[in-house]
Tab-separated table of C-alpha atoms in Angstrom:
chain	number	residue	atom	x	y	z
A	53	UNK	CA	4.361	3.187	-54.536
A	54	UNK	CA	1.572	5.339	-52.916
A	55	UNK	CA	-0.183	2.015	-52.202
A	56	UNK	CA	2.517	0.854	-50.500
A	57	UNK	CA	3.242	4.032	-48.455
A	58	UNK	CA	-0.815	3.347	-47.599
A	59	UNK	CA	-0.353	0.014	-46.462
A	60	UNK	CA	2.672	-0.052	-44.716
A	61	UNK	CA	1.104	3.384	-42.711
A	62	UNK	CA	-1.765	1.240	-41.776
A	63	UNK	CA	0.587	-1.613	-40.475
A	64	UNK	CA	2.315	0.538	-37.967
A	65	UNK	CA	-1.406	2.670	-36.703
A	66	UNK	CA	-2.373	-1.203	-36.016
A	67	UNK	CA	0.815	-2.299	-34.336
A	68	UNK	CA	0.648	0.997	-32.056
A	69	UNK	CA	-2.999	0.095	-30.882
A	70	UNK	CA	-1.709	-3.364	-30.535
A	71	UNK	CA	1.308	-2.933	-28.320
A	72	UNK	CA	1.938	-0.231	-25.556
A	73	UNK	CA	4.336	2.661	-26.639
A	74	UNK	CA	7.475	2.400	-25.614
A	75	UNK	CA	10.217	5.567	-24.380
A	76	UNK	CA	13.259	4.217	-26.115
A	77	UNK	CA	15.588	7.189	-24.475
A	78	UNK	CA	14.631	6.236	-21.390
A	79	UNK	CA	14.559	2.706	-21.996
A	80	UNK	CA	11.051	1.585	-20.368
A	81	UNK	CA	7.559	1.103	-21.567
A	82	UNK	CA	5.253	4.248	-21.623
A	83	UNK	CA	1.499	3.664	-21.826
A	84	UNK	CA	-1.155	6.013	-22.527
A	85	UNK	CA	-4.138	7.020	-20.315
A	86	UNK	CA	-6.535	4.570	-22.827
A	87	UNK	CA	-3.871	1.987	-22.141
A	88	UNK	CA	-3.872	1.802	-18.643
A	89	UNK	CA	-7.614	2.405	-18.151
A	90	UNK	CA	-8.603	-0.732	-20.902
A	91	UNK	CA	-5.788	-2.948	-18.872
A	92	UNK	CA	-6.183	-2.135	-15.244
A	93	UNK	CA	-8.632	-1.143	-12.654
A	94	UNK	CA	-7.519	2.304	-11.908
A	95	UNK	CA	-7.337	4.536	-8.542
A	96	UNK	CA	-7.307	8.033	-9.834
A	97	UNK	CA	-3.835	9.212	-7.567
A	98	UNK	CA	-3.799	12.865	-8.449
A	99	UNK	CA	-7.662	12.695	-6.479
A	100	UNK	CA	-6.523	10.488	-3.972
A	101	UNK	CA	-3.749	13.459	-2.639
A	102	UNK	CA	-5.200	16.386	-3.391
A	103	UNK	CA	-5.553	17.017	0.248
A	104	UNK	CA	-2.338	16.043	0.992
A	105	UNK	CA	0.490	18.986	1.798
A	106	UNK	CA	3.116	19.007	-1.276
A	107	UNK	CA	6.639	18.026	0.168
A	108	UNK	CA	8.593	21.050	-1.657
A	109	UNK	CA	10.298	19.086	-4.268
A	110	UNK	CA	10.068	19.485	-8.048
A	111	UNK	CA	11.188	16.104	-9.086
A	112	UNK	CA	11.906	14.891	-12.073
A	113	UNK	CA	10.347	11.483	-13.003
A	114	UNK	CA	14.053	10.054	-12.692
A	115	UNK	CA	14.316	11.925	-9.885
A	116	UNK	CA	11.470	10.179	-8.422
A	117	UNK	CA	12.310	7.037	-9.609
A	118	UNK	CA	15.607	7.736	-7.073
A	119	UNK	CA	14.503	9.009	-4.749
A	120	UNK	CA	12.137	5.973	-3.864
A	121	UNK	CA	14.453	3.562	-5.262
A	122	UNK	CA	11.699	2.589	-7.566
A	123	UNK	CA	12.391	-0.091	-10.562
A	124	UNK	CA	10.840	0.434	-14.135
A	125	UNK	CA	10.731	-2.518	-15.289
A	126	UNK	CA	7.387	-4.563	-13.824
A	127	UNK	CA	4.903	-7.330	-15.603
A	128	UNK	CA	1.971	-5.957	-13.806
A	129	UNK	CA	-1.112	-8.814	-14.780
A	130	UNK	CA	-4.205	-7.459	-16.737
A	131	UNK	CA	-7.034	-6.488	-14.302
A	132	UNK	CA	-4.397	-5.746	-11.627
A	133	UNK	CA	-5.731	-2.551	-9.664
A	134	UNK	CA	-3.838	0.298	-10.403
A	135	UNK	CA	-2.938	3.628	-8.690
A	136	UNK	CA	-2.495	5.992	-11.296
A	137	UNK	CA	-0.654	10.289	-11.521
A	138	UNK	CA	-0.569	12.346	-14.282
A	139	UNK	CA	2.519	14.349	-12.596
A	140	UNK	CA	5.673	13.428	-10.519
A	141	UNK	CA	4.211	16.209	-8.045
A	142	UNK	CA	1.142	14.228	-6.543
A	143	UNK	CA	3.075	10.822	-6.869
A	144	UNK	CA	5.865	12.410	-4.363
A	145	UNK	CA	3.045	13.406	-2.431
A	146	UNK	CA	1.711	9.968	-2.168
A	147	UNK	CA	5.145	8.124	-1.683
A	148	UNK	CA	6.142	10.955	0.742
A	149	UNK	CA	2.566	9.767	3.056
A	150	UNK	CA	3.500	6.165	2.920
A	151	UNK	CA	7.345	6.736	3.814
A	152	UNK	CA	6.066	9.219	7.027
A	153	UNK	CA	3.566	7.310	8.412
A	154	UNK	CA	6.199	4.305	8.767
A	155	UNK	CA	8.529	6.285	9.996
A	156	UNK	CA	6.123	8.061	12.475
A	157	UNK	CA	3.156	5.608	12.901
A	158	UNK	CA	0.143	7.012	15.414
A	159	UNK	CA	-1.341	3.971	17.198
A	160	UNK	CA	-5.541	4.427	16.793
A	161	UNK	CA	-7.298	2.285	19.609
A	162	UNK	CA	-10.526	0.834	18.120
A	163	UNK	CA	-12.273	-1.042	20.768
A	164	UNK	CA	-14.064	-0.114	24.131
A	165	UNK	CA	-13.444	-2.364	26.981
A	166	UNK	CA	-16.771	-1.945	28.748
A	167	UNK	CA	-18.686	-4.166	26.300
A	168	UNK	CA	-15.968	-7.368	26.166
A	169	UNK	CA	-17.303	-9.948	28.687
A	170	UNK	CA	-15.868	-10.971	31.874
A	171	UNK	CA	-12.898	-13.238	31.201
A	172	UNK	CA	-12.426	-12.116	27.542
A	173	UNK	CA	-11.706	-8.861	25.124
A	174	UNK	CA	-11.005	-8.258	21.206
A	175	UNK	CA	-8.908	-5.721	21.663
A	176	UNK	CA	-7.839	-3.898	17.795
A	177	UNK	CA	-5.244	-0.797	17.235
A	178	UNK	CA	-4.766	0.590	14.284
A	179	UNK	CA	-1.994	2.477	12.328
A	180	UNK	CA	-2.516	5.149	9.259
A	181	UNK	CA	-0.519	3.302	6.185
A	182	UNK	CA	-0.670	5.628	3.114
A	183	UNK	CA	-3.956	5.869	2.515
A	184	UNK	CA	-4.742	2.420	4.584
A	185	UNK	CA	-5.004	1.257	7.437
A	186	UNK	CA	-3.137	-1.567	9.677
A	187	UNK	CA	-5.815	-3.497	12.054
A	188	UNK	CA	-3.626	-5.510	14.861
A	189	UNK	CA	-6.605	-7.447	16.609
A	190	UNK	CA	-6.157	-9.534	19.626
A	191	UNK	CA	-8.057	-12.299	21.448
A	192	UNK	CA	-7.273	-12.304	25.195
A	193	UNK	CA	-8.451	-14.537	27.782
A	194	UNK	CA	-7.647	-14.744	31.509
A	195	UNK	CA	-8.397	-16.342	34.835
A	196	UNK	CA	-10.721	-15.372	38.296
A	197	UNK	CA	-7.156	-14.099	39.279
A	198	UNK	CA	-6.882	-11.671	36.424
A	199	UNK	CA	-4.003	-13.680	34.811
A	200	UNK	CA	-3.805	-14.160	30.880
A	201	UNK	CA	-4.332	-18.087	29.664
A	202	UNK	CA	-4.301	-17.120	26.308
A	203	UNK	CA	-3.653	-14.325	23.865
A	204	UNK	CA	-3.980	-14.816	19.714
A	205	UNK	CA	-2.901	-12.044	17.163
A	206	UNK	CA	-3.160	-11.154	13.950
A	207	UNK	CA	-3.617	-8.456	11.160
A	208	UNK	CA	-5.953	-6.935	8.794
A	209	UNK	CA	-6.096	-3.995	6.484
A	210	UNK	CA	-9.127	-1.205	5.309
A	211	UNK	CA	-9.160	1.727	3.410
A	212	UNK	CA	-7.289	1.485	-0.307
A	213	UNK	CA	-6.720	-1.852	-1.101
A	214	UNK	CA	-2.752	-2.926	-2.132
A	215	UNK	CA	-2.798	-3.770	-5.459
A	216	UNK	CA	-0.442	-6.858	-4.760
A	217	UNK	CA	-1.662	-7.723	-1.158
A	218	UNK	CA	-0.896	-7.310	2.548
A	219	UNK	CA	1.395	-9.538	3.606
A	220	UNK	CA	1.567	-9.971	7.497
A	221	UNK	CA	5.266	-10.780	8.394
A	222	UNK	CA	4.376	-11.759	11.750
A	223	UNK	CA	1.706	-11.316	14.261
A	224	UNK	CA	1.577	-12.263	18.494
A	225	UNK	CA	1.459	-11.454	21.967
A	226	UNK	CA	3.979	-12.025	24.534
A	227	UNK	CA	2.433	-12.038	28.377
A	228	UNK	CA	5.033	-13.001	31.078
A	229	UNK	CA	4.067	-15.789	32.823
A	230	UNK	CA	1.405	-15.509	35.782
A	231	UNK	CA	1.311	-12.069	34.306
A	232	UNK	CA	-2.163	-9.782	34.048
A	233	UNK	CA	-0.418	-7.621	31.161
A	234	UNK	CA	0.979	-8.467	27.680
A	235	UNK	CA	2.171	-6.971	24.421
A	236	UNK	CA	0.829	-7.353	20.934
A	237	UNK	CA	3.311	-7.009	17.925
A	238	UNK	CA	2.498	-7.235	14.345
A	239	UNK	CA	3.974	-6.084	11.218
A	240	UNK	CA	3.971	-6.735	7.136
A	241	UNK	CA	4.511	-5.197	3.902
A	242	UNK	CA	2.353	-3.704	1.676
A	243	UNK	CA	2.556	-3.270	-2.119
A	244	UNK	CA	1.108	-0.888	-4.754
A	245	UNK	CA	1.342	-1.177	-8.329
A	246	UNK	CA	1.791	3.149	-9.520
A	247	UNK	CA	1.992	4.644	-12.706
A	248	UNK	CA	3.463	7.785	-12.902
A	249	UNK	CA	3.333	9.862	-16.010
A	250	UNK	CA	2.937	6.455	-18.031
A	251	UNK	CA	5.394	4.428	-16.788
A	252	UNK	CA	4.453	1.625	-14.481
A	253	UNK	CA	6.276	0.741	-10.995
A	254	UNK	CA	6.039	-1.584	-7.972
A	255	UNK	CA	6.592	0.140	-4.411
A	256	UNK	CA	6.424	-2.201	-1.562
A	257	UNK	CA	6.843	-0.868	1.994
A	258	UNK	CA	6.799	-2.759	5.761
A	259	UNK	CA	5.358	-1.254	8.515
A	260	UNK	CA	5.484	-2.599	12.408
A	261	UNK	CA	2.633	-1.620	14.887
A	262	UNK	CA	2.770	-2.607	19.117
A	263	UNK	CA	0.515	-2.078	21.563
A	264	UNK	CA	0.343	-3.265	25.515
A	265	UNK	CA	-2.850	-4.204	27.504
A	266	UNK	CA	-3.185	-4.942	30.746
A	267	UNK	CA	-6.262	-6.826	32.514
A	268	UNK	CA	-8.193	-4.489	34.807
């Protein structure tokens, strides 16, 4: 009997180091720190906020889950890069950045006109994403009579990669005709792959940026 008891005891220590753990009352997978850190590249979350002001909830993990209309139950790929909290305080934190700067975006000019040659300019504006930013670059070309022949747009991102990818939705400018001035418009989504407290989640988010130049 005892070497039964022995054995089968061993059986389930190997399936546990073998398998994630699993909350059955909530009804998704839970994975331990060692778990997540042997399966994904990890961003350490609770470091990545810790400047960031607390948004003056105390949220459960449901609560969260909610709150960002966030679903449970992901197949996130070995190797995937991770953003990972140890509390539902930073992760609101973090979800809280990415849902203000969309709503609220600050337009960044990158570029200085007086180096672009005569006839040309690459101009760039960029908007604060979470903890990334959106590049909107633009070619423009014009005539002797200050009149834009041709304008190409698109996006780029820096700062914290997305653990699924930047998507660019769309990305152009729109001069009138005969005109010297014309808008740039871009937009995408991003997407992170987050664990909170163990439990894995895919939060995807678009964001639009704009800008206008004019030839001078």
């Amino acid at each position: 009997m005892r070497k039964w008891y022995v054995g089968m005891l061993g059986l389930v220590l190997t399936l546990g180091i073998i398998f994630p753990s699993y909350s059955y009352a909530a009804g998704v997978q839970t994975m331990s720190d060692k778990e997540i850190d042997n399966r994904y590249e990890v961003i350490d979350g609770d470091d990545l906020v810790k400047n960031e002001p607390r948004t003056g909830n105390d949220l459960t993990r449901e609560e969260l889950f909610d709150k960002y209309n966030l679903n449970s139950n992901v197949d996130v790929p070995k190797g995937t890069e991770v953003i990972k909290f140890d509390n539902v305080k930073n992760a609101d934190k973090f979800f809280n950045k990415i849902e203000e700067d969309v709503k609220n975006p600050t337009v960044e000019k990158k570029t200085d006109d007086k180096f672009h040659d005569l006839g040309y300019t690459r101009q760039v504006r960029s908007v604060s994403f979470g903890f990334s930013d959106i590049n909107l670059h633009a070619d423009i070309y014009w005539n002797s009579g200050k009149t834009i022949t041709s304008c190409k747009a698109w996006t780029t991102h820096t700062g914290t990669t997305f653990s699924l990818g930047w998507d660019q939705k769309y990305a152009y400018c729109s001069p009138s005709s005969g005109s010297r001035s014309t808008m740039v418009k871009g937009g995408g989504t991003g997407k992170w792959v987050v664990f909170v407290e163990g439990i894995g989640t895919v939060y995807s988010k678009d964001i639009n940026i704009h800008y206008g130049y004019t030839v001078p």
